[in-house]
Short mmCIF file of C-alpha atoms in Angstrom, two decimals:
data_model
loop_
_atom_site.label_atom_id
_atom_site.label_comp_id
_atom_site.label_asym_id
_atom_site.label_seq_id
_atom_site.Cartn_x
_atom_site.Cartn_y
_atom_site.Cartn_z
CA PHE C 6 22.23 18.37 9.11
CA THR C 7 23.61 15.56 11.71
CA GLU C 8 20.82 15.18 13.22
CA VAL C 9 18.22 15.24 10.63
CA GLY C 10 20.42 12.48 9.33
CA MET C 11 20.83 10.30 12.09
CA ILE C 12 17.15 11.15 12.50
CA LEU C 13 16.37 9.82 8.79
CA LEU C 14 18.91 6.49 9.05
CA TYR C 15 16.61 5.72 11.98
CA THR C 16 13.23 5.98 10.72
CA TYR C 17 14.66 3.90 7.69
CA LEU C 18 16.24 1.24 9.65
CA CYS C 19 12.82 0.80 11.85
CA GLU C 20 11.01 0.62 8.30
CA ASN C 21 13.15 -1.42 6.15
CA ARG C 22 14.90 -3.77 9.19
CA PRO C 23 12.46 -3.89 11.68
CA LEU C 24 14.02 -6.52 14.72
CA HIS C 25 10.30 -8.29 14.89
CA PRO C 26 8.28 -8.95 11.09
CA HIS C 27 5.22 -6.84 10.74
CA GLY C 28 1.75 -8.41 11.72
CA ASP C 29 -1.13 -8.55 9.12
CA ARG C 30 -3.71 -5.95 9.79
CA VAL C 31 -7.28 -7.66 9.39
CA PHE C 32 -10.55 -5.78 9.48
CA ASN C 33 -13.43 -6.27 11.62
CA ARG C 34 -16.20 -4.21 10.29
CA ASP C 35 -17.98 -4.67 13.89
CA HIS C 36 -14.72 -3.92 15.77
CA PHE C 37 -14.27 -0.65 13.52
CA TRP C 38 -17.36 0.66 14.58
CA PHE C 39 -17.74 -0.20 18.01
CA ILE C 40 -15.11 1.80 18.09
CA PHE C 41 -16.02 4.70 16.31
CA GLY C 42 -18.64 4.55 18.94
CA ILE C 43 -17.28 5.07 22.31
CA PHE C 44 -15.52 7.77 20.69
CA LEU C 45 -19.10 9.29 19.76
CA LEU C 46 -20.33 8.47 23.93
CA PHE C 47 -17.08 9.87 24.70
CA CYS C 48 -18.13 13.10 22.77
CA PHE C 49 -21.45 13.59 23.23
CA ALA C 50 -21.03 12.80 28.16
CA PHE C 51 -18.66 16.11 27.49
CA PRO C 52 -20.52 18.51 25.39
CA LYS C 53 -18.37 21.78 25.40
CA LYS C 54 -20.82 25.12 24.57
CA ALA C 55 -20.06 26.71 21.14
CA SER C 56 -18.91 31.06 21.36
CA SER C 57 -21.20 32.17 18.07
CA SER C 58 -25.30 30.92 18.28
CA SER C 59 -25.15 30.56 14.71
CA LEU C 60 -26.22 27.66 12.56
CA VAL C 61 -22.79 26.53 11.09
CA ASN C 62 -20.43 28.41 12.71
CA ARG C 63 -16.66 27.52 13.01
CA ASP C 64 -16.13 25.50 16.23
CA GLN C 65 -18.79 23.00 14.69
CA THR C 66 -17.06 22.96 11.54
CA GLU C 67 -13.54 22.44 12.84
CA GLU C 68 -15.68 19.40 15.54
CA TRP C 69 -17.07 17.83 11.95
CA LYS C 70 -13.54 18.30 10.27
CA GLY C 71 -11.60 16.31 13.68
CA TRP C 72 -14.31 13.41 12.93
CA MET C 73 -13.67 13.06 9.11
CA GLN C 74 -10.07 13.24 10.39
CA PHE C 75 -10.29 10.57 12.98
CA LEU C 76 -12.44 7.88 10.40
CA PHE C 77 -10.01 8.51 8.24
CA VAL C 78 -6.85 7.88 9.94
CA ALA C 79 -9.14 4.77 11.47
CA TYR C 80 -10.02 3.30 7.98
CA HIS C 81 -6.54 3.26 7.16
CA TYR C 82 -5.02 1.68 10.30
CA PHE C 83 -7.32 -1.13 10.67
CA LYS C 84 -7.08 -1.39 6.48
CA ALA C 85 -11.41 -1.59 6.13
CA THR C 86 -11.45 -2.59 2.30
CA GLU C 87 -14.49 -4.09 1.61
#
């Protein structure tokens, strides 16, 4: 329990008593979609062979899920609000 307590204390101190003030996040829609486009080009540059030939196989749905998770995390990281 001591190790977990130390980790929680460290987390609390880092979040609530930072050495440097947190910077403001600025959303730029073009920058957001540019980064997404780079990842999309990287995806098309290195295709992976599917293990099944069905229309919507497990590999394909896992790929879609990964892209949706990436967009969700990036959306919140950049505080994308319009």
